[in-house]
Amino acid sequence: MAKDGEKSGWKEYIWNPRTREFLGRTASSWGLILLFYVVFYIFLAGLFALTMYVMLQTLDEHKPTWQDRLSTPGMVIRPKADETFEIVYNIQNTESWDMYTQTLDKFLAPYNDSTQAQKNDECTPDQYFLQEDSGDVKNNPKRSCQFNRTMLEECSGIHDRYYGYQTGKPCIIIKLNRVIGLLPGKDGQTPYVTCAAKKEDSDKIGELMYFPPNGTFNLMYYPYYGKKAQVNYSQPLVAVKFLNITVNQDVNIECRINANNIVTGSERDKFAGRVSFKLRINTI
């Protein structure tokens, strides 16, 4: 009997025909609860949408409100075979250095003079190319200055399609990472690149040539306004040609940016403003 009573009690809890209650509540009670939750979640969705709308009004589509990147840009070299920053090849083995020349061909293709002439402007050298907004009127898209491949002269790949690798006089291309709003150099001083061997290899590096002359990053390529604001921006490059580096030995090299308002290395990033790599040219 107890089991029949329990069974009957469960049935009445699910549906009580006398009180017309389903799971202990009448239809009007269920309706009020559902109405409450519908209104409650609509309110939450509206509050979320309002919060997002207000936040988005504070953002600039072309420039980040906050930047967490280092103010000192990092440096990158090309060609780069892997993350170890090692360039090792044998002059006699074409396949060992052909991948480097192909990498440089692909990297420099956007810098062809014809491409630059179509997309970018001829700017006035040795001064910042400032394109400020006029109050609430945004000066977008912003123009960019030409950096022509021919400026790299012997390292352009135009006159020497192998960039010196087949003769043991290889070219390395250096670029600075982009930092929005950066104005490298102060009082008109143009930033420039210098490369040197690490202390233990100082007698192995030999003579260097820089292109453009003196390894400069001309001021006219700065400031950088961001990918959306400057869609055709071409980063300036510096090429370093090693004329008589010691062969059949590892040579550890460091290149750095020199500017009177850029500090190389920091507690956050000891490689800020400089890059280290190993160069080894084998002849046997």
Short mmCIF file of C-alpha atoms in Angstrom, two decimals:
data_model
loop_
_atom_site.label_atom_id
_atom_site.label_comp_id
_atom_site.label_asym_id
_atom_site.label_seq_id
_atom_site.Cartn_x
_atom_site.Cartn_y
_atom_site.Cartn_z
CA MET A 1 0.00 0.00 0.00
CA ALA A 2 2.86 2.35 0.85
CA LYS A 3 4.30 1.85 -2.61
CA ASP A 4 0.93 2.57 -4.23
CA GLY A 5 0.67 5.74 -2.11
CA GLU A 6 4.16 6.89 -3.10
CA LYS A 7 3.41 6.21 -6.74
CA SER A 8 0.17 8.13 -6.52
CA GLY A 9 1.98 11.03 -4.79
CA TRP A 10 4.55 11.29 -7.61
CA LYS A 11 1.79 11.24 -10.19
CA GLU A 12 -0.04 14.04 -8.43
CA TYR A 13 3.20 16.05 -8.16
CA ILE A 14 3.73 15.81 -11.91
CA TRP A 15 0.10 16.55 -12.71
CA ASN A 16 -2.58 17.25 -10.11
CA PRO A 17 -6.00 17.14 -11.83
CA ARG A 18 -7.77 18.62 -8.76
CA THR A 19 -5.66 21.79 -8.57
CA ARG A 20 -4.58 21.68 -12.24
CA GLU A 21 -0.92 22.03 -11.21
CA PHE A 22 2.04 20.80 -13.26
CA LEU A 23 5.16 20.09 -11.19
CA GLY A 24 3.64 21.97 -8.29
CA ARG A 25 2.69 25.11 -10.20
CA THR A 26 -0.39 26.32 -12.02
CA ALA A 27 -0.26 27.55 -15.59
CA SER A 28 -0.37 31.19 -14.48
CA SER A 29 2.52 30.57 -12.05
CA TRP A 30 4.62 28.98 -14.80
CA GLY A 31 3.73 31.84 -17.12
CA LEU A 32 4.90 34.47 -14.61
CA ILE A 33 8.21 32.64 -14.04
CA LEU A 34 8.86 32.32 -17.76
CA LEU A 35 7.96 35.97 -18.27
CA PHE A 36 10.38 36.97 -15.48
CA TYR A 37 13.29 35.06 -17.03
CA VAL A 38 12.53 36.36 -20.53
CA VAL A 39 12.56 39.94 -19.26
CA PHE A 40 15.64 39.26 -17.09
CA TYR A 41 17.74 37.85 -19.95
CA ILE A 42 16.58 40.57 -22.36
CA PHE A 43 17.77 43.11 -19.77
CA LEU A 44 21.16 41.36 -19.48
CA ALA A 45 21.56 41.20 -23.26
CA GLY A 46 20.65 44.87 -23.57
CA LEU A 47 23.09 45.83 -20.82
CA PHE A 48 25.87 43.86 -22.53
CA ALA A 49 25.07 45.44 -25.91
CA LEU A 50 25.04 48.93 -24.37
CA THR A 51 28.40 48.30 -22.66
CA MET A 52 29.96 47.08 -25.92
CA TYR A 53 28.55 50.04 -27.83
CA VAL A 54 29.95 52.56 -25.35
CA MET A 55 33.36 50.83 -25.38
CA LEU A 56 33.51 50.71 -29.17
CA GLN A 57 32.83 54.45 -29.34
CA THR A 58 36.13 55.01 -27.53
CA LEU A 59 38.18 53.00 -30.06
CA ASP A 60 39.87 54.30 -33.18
CA GLU A 61 39.58 51.94 -36.13
CA HIS A 62 42.96 53.04 -37.48
CA LYS A 63 45.02 53.39 -34.32
CA PRO A 64 45.06 51.31 -31.10
CA THR A 65 44.09 53.23 -27.97
CA TRP A 66 46.71 51.39 -25.96
CA GLN A 67 49.98 49.83 -27.09
CA ASP A 68 51.73 47.18 -25.03
CA ARG A 69 54.65 46.81 -27.44
CA LEU A 70 58.11 48.02 -26.59
CA SER A 71 58.88 51.57 -27.65
CA THR A 72 62.22 50.27 -28.94
CA PRO A 73 61.61 48.23 -32.10
CA GLY A 74 63.14 44.82 -32.63
CA MET A 75 65.29 44.01 -35.64
CA VAL A 76 64.85 41.21 -38.17
CA ILE A 77 67.18 39.82 -40.82
CA ARG A 78 66.49 38.25 -44.20
CA PRO A 79 67.17 35.62 -45.32
CA LYS A 80 66.37 33.60 -42.23
CA ALA A 81 66.30 29.84 -42.55
CA ASP A 82 64.80 29.12 -39.13
CA GLU A 83 64.42 30.50 -35.61
CA THR A 84 68.09 29.88 -34.82
CA PHE A 85 69.25 32.86 -36.93
CA GLU A 86 71.97 30.88 -38.65
CA ILE A 87 73.08 31.33 -42.25
CA VAL A 88 75.31 28.43 -43.22
CA TYR A 89 76.13 27.35 -46.76
CA ASN A 90 78.84 25.96 -49.02
CA ILE A 91 79.91 28.01 -52.03
CA GLN A 92 80.47 24.84 -54.07
CA ASN A 93 77.00 23.49 -53.30
CA THR A 94 74.47 25.61 -55.19
CA GLU A 95 71.50 24.07 -53.40
CA SER A 96 72.89 25.12 -50.01
CA TRP A 97 72.63 28.83 -50.84
CA ASP A 98 69.94 28.91 -53.53
CA MET A 99 67.22 28.83 -50.85
CA TYR A 100 68.64 32.05 -49.39
CA THR A 101 68.58 33.86 -52.73
CA GLN A 102 65.02 32.69 -53.39
CA THR A 103 63.96 33.99 -49.99
CA LEU A 104 65.47 37.39 -50.78
CA ASP A 105 63.80 37.47 -54.21
CA LYS A 106 60.40 36.90 -52.64
CA PHE A 107 61.02 39.36 -49.82
CA LEU A 108 62.17 42.17 -52.14
CA ALA A 109 59.50 41.71 -54.82
CA PRO A 110 57.15 44.36 -53.30
CA TYR A 111 60.07 46.82 -53.40
CA ASN A 112 60.44 46.71 -57.18
CA ASP A 113 60.68 50.27 -58.49
CA SER A 114 57.62 49.88 -60.73
CA THR A 115 55.49 48.60 -57.84
CA GLN A 116 56.61 51.39 -55.53
CA ALA A 117 55.92 54.04 -58.19
CA GLN A 118 52.34 52.80 -58.55
CA LYS A 119 51.54 52.67 -54.83
CA ASN A 120 53.70 55.21 -53.01
CA ASP A 121 54.91 58.81 -53.18
CA GLU A 122 58.30 60.36 -53.76
CA CYS A 123 58.91 62.08 -50.43
CA THR A 124 61.32 64.74 -49.24
CA PRO A 125 64.33 62.99 -47.67
CA ASP A 126 65.67 63.65 -44.18
CA GLN A 127 62.43 64.88 -42.64
CA TYR A 128 59.49 63.13 -41.02
CA PHE A 129 56.48 62.52 -43.26
CA LEU A 130 53.86 63.82 -40.84
CA GLN A 131 50.20 63.40 -41.79
CA GLU A 132 48.25 64.59 -38.79
CA ASP A 133 44.46 64.48 -38.50
CA SER A 134 42.51 67.73 -38.53
CA GLY A 135 40.48 67.60 -35.34
CA ASP A 136 37.74 65.00 -35.74
CA VAL A 137 38.45 64.71 -39.47
CA LYS A 138 40.70 61.70 -40.00
CA ASN A 139 43.40 62.01 -42.63
CA ASN A 140 42.94 58.45 -43.89
CA PRO A 141 44.14 56.60 -45.82
CA LYS A 142 47.58 58.05 -45.26
CA ARG A 143 50.21 58.09 -47.97
CA SER A 144 53.51 56.22 -47.83
CA CYS A 145 56.97 56.93 -49.18
CA GLN A 146 58.70 54.90 -51.85
CA PHE A 147 61.49 52.58 -50.87
CA ASN A 148 62.88 51.38 -54.17
CA ARG A 149 64.76 48.13 -54.48
CA THR A 150 67.50 49.83 -56.48
CA MET A 151 68.48 51.75 -53.32
CA LEU A 152 70.08 48.51 -52.10
CA GLU A 153 72.48 48.66 -55.06
CA GLU A 154 74.80 45.61 -54.95
CA CYS A 155 72.37 43.84 -52.61
CA SER A 156 69.24 44.55 -54.67
CA GLY A 157 69.41 41.30 -56.62
CA ILE A 158 69.09 43.26 -59.87
CA HIS A 159 72.70 43.32 -61.06
CA ASP A 160 73.71 40.24 -59.07
CA ARG A 161 70.81 37.82 -58.96
CA TYR A 162 72.61 35.69 -56.36
CA TYR A 163 73.20 38.53 -53.86
CA GLY A 164 76.90 37.64 -53.60
CA TYR A 165 76.29 34.17 -52.12
CA GLN A 166 77.98 32.34 -55.00
CA THR A 167 81.21 34.31 -54.50
CA GLY A 168 81.32 34.20 -50.70
CA LYS A 169 80.27 37.88 -50.36
CA PRO A 170 76.68 37.47 -49.13
CA CYS A 171 74.14 40.21 -48.47
CA ILE A 172 71.94 40.36 -45.38
CA ILE A 173 68.81 42.54 -45.34
CA ILE A 174 67.83 44.23 -42.06
CA LYS A 175 64.54 45.84 -41.13
CA LEU A 176 63.09 47.38 -37.97
CA ASN A 177 59.80 46.09 -36.63
CA ARG A 178 56.93 48.52 -37.00
CA VAL A 179 55.98 50.67 -34.01
CA ILE A 180 53.05 53.05 -34.46
CA GLY A 181 54.02 56.67 -33.94
CA LEU A 182 57.75 56.00 -33.56
CA LEU A 183 60.00 58.94 -34.50
CA PRO A 184 63.51 57.48 -34.48
CA GLY A 185 66.28 60.01 -34.23
CA LYS A 186 66.12 63.42 -32.56
CA ASP A 187 67.17 66.87 -33.78
CA GLY A 188 67.31 65.61 -37.35
CA GLN A 189 69.77 62.77 -36.69
CA THR A 190 69.08 59.87 -39.00
CA PRO A 191 69.16 56.42 -37.36
CA TYR A 192 71.63 54.00 -38.86
CA VAL A 193 72.70 50.36 -38.58
CA THR A 194 76.12 49.04 -37.62
CA CYS A 195 77.20 45.40 -37.60
CA ALA A 196 80.18 43.88 -35.84
CA ALA A 197 81.45 40.47 -34.84
CA LYS A 198 81.16 39.31 -31.27
CA LYS A 199 84.34 39.83 -29.25
CA GLU A 200 85.70 36.33 -29.82
CA ASP A 201 85.22 36.68 -33.61
CA SER A 202 86.34 40.28 -34.05
CA ASP A 203 89.21 39.38 -36.38
CA LYS A 204 86.99 37.26 -38.69
CA ILE A 205 84.32 39.63 -39.97
CA GLY A 206 86.40 41.59 -42.49
CA GLU A 207 85.16 44.61 -44.44
CA LEU A 208 81.47 45.54 -44.70
CA MET A 209 79.44 47.64 -47.12
CA TYR A 210 76.07 49.17 -46.25
CA PHE A 211 73.21 50.07 -48.60
CA PRO A 212 71.78 52.72 -48.57
CA PRO A 213 75.08 54.46 -47.78
CA ASN A 214 75.99 54.45 -44.08
CA GLY A 215 73.18 52.00 -43.39
CA THR A 216 70.59 54.70 -42.70
CA PHE A 217 66.85 54.48 -42.16
CA ASN A 218 65.75 57.77 -43.66
CA LEU A 219 63.45 59.92 -41.53
CA MET A 220 60.90 60.23 -44.33
CA TYR A 221 59.61 56.71 -43.59
CA TYR A 222 58.44 57.76 -40.14
CA PRO A 223 56.12 57.91 -38.34
CA TYR A 224 54.24 54.71 -39.10
CA TYR A 225 50.48 55.19 -38.62
CA GLY A 226 49.26 51.59 -38.60
CA LYS A 227 48.27 48.88 -41.05
CA LYS A 228 44.76 50.21 -41.71
CA ALA A 229 45.78 53.85 -41.95
CA GLN A 230 48.80 53.18 -44.21
CA VAL A 231 47.83 50.21 -46.31
CA ASN A 232 50.77 50.59 -48.74
CA TYR A 233 53.47 51.30 -46.16
CA SER A 234 56.87 49.90 -47.16
CA GLN A 235 59.35 49.45 -44.34
CA PRO A 236 62.78 50.93 -45.06
CA LEU A 237 65.58 48.39 -45.37
CA VAL A 238 69.32 48.29 -44.86
CA ALA A 239 71.53 45.79 -46.66
CA VAL A 240 74.91 44.64 -45.32
CA LYS A 241 77.41 43.00 -47.67
CA PHE A 242 80.26 40.96 -46.21
CA LEU A 243 83.22 41.43 -48.53
CA ASN A 244 85.93 39.19 -47.05
CA ILE A 245 84.59 37.33 -44.05
CA THR A 246 86.70 34.41 -42.80
CA VAL A 247 85.54 31.19 -44.42
CA ASN A 248 85.14 27.69 -42.96
CA GLN A 249 84.56 29.16 -39.49
CA ASP A 250 81.57 30.30 -37.47
CA VAL A 251 81.34 34.08 -37.21
CA ASN A 252 78.88 35.43 -34.63
CA ILE A 253 77.59 38.84 -35.63
CA GLU A 254 75.43 41.48 -33.98
CA CYS A 255 73.73 44.37 -35.79
CA ARG A 256 72.10 47.25 -33.94
CA ILE A 257 70.22 50.45 -34.55
CA ASN A 258 71.99 53.67 -33.60
CA ALA A 259 69.82 56.68 -32.75
CA ASN A 260 70.01 59.35 -30.09
CA ASN A 261 66.53 58.53 -28.77
CA ILE A 262 66.53 54.72 -29.00
CA VAL A 263 68.09 52.63 -26.26
CA THR A 264 69.18 49.18 -27.42
CA GLY A 265 68.38 46.39 -24.99
CA SER A 266 66.13 46.66 -21.95
CA GLU A 267 65.01 44.68 -18.93
CA ARG A 268 61.94 43.52 -20.84
CA ASP A 269 63.80 42.58 -24.01
CA LYS A 270 67.57 42.44 -24.19
CA PHE A 271 67.40 42.12 -27.99
CA ALA A 272 65.38 45.31 -28.52
CA GLY A 273 67.01 47.37 -31.23
CA ARG A 274 69.50 44.69 -32.21
CA VAL A 275 69.75 41.24 -33.74
CA SER A 276 72.39 38.51 -33.49
CA PHE A 277 73.06 35.75 -35.98
CA LYS A 278 75.73 33.26 -37.06
CA LEU A 279 77.25 33.34 -40.53
CA ARG A 280 79.37 30.49 -41.83
CA ILE A 281 80.64 30.18 -45.39
CA ASN A 282 82.23 26.86 -46.27
CA THR A 283 84.51 26.32 -49.25
CA ILE A 284 85.36 22.67 -48.69
#
